[in-house]
Short mmCIF file of C-alpha atoms in Angstrom, two decimals:
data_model
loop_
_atom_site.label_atom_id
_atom_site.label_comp_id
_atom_site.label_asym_id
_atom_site.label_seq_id
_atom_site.Cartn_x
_atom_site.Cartn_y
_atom_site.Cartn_z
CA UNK A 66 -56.92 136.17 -26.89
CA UNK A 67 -60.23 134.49 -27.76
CA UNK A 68 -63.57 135.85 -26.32
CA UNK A 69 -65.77 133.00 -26.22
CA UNK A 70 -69.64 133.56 -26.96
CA UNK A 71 -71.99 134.61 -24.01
CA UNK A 72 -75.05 132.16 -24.04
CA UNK A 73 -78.59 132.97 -22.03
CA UNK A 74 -80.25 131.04 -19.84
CA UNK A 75 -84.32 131.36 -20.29
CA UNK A 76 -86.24 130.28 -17.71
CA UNK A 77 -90.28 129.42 -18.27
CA UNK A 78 -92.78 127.94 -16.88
CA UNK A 79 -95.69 126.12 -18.91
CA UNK A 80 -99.61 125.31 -17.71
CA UNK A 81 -102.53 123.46 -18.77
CA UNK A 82 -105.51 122.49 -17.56
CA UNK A 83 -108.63 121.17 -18.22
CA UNK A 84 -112.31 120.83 -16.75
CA UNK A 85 -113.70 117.30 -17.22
CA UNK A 86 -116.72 115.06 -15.59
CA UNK A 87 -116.00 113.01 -13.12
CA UNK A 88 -116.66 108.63 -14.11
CA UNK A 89 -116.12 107.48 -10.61
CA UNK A 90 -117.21 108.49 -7.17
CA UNK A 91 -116.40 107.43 -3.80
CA UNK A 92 -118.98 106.89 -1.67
CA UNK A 93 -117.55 107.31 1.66
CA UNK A 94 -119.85 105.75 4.33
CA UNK A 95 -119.09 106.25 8.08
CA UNK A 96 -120.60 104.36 11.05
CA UNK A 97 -120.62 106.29 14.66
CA UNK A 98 -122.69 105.19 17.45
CA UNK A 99 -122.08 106.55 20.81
CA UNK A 100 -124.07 105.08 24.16
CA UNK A 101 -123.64 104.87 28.07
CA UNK A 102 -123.25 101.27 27.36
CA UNK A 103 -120.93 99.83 25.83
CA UNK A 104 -122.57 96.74 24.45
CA UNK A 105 -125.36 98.72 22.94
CA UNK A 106 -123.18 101.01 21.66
CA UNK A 107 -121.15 97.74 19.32
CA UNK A 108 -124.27 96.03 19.26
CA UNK A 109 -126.10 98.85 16.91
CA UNK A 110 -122.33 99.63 15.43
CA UNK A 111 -122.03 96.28 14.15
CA UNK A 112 -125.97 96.07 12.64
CA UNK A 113 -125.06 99.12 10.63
CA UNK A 114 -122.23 98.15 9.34
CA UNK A 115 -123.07 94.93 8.57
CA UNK A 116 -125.59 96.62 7.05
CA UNK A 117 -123.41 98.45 4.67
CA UNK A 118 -121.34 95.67 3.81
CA UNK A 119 -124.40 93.91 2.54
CA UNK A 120 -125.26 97.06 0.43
CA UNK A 121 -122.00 97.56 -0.77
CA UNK A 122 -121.79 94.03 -1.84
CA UNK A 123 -125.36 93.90 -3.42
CA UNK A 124 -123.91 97.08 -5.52
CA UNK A 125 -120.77 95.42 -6.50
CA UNK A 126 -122.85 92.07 -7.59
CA UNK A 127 -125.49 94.03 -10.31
CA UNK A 128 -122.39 96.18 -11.18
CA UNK A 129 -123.29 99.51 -10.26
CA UNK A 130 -119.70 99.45 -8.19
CA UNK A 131 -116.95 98.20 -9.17
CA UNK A 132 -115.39 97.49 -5.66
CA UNK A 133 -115.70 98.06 -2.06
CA UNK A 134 -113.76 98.15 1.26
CA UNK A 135 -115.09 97.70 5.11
CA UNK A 136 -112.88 98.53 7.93
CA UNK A 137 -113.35 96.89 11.10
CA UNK A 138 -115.16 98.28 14.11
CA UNK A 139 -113.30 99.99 16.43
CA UNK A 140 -114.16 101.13 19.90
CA UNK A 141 -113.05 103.53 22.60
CA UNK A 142 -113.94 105.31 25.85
CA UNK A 143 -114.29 108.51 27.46
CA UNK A 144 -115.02 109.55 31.05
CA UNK A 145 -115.64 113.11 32.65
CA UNK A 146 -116.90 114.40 36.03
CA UNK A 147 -120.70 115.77 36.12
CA UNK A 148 -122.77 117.09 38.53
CA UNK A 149 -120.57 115.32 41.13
CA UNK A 150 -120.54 111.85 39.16
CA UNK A 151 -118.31 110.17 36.97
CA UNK A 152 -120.18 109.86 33.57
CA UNK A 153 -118.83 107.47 30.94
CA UNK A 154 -119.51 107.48 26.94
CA UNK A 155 -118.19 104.49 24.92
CA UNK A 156 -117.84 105.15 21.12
CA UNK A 157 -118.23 102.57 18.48
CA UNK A 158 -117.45 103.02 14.44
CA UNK A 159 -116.19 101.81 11.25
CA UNK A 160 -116.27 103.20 7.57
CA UNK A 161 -117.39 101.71 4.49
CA UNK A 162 -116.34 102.54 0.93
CA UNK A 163 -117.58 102.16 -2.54
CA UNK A 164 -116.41 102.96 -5.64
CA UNK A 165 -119.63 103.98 -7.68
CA UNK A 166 -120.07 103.57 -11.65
CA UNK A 167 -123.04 104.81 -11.87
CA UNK A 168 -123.17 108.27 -10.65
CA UNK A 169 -126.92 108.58 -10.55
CA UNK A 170 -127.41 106.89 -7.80
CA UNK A 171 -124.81 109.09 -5.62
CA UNK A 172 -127.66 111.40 -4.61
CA UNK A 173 -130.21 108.41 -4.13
CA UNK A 174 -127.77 106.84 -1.84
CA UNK A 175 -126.23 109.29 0.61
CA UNK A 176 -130.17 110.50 1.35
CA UNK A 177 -130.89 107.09 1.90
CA UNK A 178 -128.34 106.17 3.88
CA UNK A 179 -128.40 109.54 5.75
CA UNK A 180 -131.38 108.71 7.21
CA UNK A 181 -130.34 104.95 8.40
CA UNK A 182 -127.50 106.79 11.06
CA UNK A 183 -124.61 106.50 8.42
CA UNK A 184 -122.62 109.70 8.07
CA UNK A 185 -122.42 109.54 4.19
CA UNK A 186 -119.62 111.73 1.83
CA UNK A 187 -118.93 111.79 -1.72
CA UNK A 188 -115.13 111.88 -3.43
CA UNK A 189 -115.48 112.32 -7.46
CA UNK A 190 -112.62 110.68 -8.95
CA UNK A 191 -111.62 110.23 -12.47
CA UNK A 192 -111.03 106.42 -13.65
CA UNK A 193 -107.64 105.23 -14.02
CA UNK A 194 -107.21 104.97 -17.57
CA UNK A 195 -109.29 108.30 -18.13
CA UNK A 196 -106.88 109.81 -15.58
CA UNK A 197 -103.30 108.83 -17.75
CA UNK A 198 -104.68 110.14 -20.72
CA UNK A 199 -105.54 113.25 -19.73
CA UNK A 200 -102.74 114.05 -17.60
CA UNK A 201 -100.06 112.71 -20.42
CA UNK A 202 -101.58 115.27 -22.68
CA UNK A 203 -101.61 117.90 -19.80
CA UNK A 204 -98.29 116.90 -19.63
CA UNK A 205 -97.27 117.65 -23.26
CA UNK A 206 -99.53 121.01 -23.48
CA UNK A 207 -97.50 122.55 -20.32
CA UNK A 208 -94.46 121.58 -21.92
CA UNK A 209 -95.51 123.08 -25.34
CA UNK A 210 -96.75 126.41 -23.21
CA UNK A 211 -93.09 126.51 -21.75
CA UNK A 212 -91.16 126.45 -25.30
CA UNK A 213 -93.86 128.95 -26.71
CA UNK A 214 -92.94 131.38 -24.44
CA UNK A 215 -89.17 131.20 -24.06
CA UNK A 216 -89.23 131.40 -27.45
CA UNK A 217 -91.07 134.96 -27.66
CA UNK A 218 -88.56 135.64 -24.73
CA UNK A 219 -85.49 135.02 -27.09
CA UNK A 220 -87.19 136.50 -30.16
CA UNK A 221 -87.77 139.37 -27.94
CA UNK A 222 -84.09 139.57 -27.10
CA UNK A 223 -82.49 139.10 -30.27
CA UNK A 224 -81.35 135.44 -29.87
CA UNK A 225 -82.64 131.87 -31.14
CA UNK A 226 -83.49 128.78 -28.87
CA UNK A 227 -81.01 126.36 -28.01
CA UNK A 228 -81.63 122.91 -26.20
CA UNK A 229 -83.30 122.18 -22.72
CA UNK A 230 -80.90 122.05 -20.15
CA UNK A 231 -83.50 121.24 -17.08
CA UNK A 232 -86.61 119.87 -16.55
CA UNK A 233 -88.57 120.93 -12.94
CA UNK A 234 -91.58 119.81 -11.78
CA UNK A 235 -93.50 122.09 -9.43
CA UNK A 236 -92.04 121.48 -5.58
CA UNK A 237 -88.32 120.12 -6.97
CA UNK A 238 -85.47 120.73 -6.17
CA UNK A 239 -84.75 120.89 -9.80
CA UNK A 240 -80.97 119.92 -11.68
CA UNK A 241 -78.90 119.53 -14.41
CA UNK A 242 -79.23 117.11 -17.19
CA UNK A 243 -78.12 116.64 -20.51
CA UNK A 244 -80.26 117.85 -23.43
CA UNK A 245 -81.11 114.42 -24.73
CA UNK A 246 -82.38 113.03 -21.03
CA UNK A 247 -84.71 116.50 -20.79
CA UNK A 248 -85.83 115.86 -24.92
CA UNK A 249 -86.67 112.43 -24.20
CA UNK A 250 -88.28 112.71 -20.69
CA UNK A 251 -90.35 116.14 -20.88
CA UNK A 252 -93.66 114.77 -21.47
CA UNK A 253 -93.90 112.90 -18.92
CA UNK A 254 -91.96 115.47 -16.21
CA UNK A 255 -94.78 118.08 -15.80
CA UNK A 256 -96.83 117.88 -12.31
CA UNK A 257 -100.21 117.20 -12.53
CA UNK A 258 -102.81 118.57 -9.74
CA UNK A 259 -106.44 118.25 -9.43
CA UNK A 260 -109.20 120.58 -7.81
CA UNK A 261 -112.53 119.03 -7.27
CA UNK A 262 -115.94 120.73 -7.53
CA UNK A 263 -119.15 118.53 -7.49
CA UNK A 264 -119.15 116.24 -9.98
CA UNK A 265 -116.53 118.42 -11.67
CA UNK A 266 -112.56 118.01 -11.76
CA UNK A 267 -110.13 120.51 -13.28
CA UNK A 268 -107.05 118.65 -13.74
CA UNK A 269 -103.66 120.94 -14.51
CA UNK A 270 -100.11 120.30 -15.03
CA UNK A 271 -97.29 122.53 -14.81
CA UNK A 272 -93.68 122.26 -16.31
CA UNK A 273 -90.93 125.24 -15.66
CA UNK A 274 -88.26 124.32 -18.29
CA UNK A 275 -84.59 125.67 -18.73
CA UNK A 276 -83.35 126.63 -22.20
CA UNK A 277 -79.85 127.95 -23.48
CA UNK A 278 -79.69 130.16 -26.08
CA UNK A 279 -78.63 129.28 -29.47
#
């Protein structure tokens, strides 16, 4: 009778992250006018966002943004009993937004336009390219976390590392794959996530990787 060789599974999970400046920022500009009548009520709706359209475009045109996008106006209605009377408010709004390349004028703009009746909010963003980059090599660092420590885990036990027999991104439902689909597809399997702080993004990635023992 043959007793066939035990193997191990070790299970890790890798991380990286890093803290990096934002390049981009959304300026998210919302109109919101509210009136007893409703044609006042679109009337000044419409000035301000026409208003803001011209801005926008006027920032796109010297290059200070690289794009922008209006939605249209939209209205509604609400009625209530007061005091014995039926009272009616009629709401009109729209939002504006503008992808910003220079950030110095974030601060310039959203106190300006604050004080016009425009409900103004900032979203820092990272530009596209900027964004691949750093999350490929978020990407590789998790995966090269994960190996690191399975391999003090097997040291620890008294075995070598074998070959990767899964690949799981954060939230999946994981699987089984051959060792040459998880070689050839672990950089690019780790999760990325991304926690804003003004002006500030930490961007992280996280791998959990399953190895057999040699």
């Amino acid at each position: 009778m043959t007793i066939e060789p035990t193997t191990t599974e070790i299970i890790t999970t890798g991380t990286a992250d890093r803290t990096l400046a934002a390049d981009r920022a959304t300026l998210h500009l919302r109109v919101s006018v509210t009136d007893a009548n409703r044609e006042d009520a679109v009337r000044r709706a419409a000035e301000l966002h026409a208003a803001l359209v011209r801005r926008a475009e006027a920032l796109v045109e010297v290059g200070d943004a690289e794009r922008f996008e209006a939605d249209p106006l939209t209205t509604s209605s609400s009625s209530w009993e007061q005091d014995g009377s039926r009272r009616t408010e009629h709401y009109a709004g729209a939002n504006v937004r503008a992808l910003l390349l220079r950030l110095d004028l974030v601060g310039e703009l959203t106190a300006e336009l604050a004080t016009t009746g425009v409900d103004p909010s900032v979203e820092w963003r990272l530009s596209d390219e900027v964004r691949r980059s750093v999350e490929s090599e978020l990407r590789g660092e998790a995966v090269a976390d994960a190996r690191a420590r399975a391999e003090d885990y097997a040291a620890a036990i008294g075995t070598t590392l074998g070959a990767v027999l899964e690949v799981r991104e954060p939230g999946s439902a994981g699987g089984s794959g051959g060792a040459a689909f998880a070689d050839a597809r672990f950089a690019r399997a780790a999760a990325p996530a991304v926690v804003v702080t003004e002006g500030q993004l930490e961007v992280s990635a996280s791998v959990t990787l399953v190895f057999r023992s040699a």
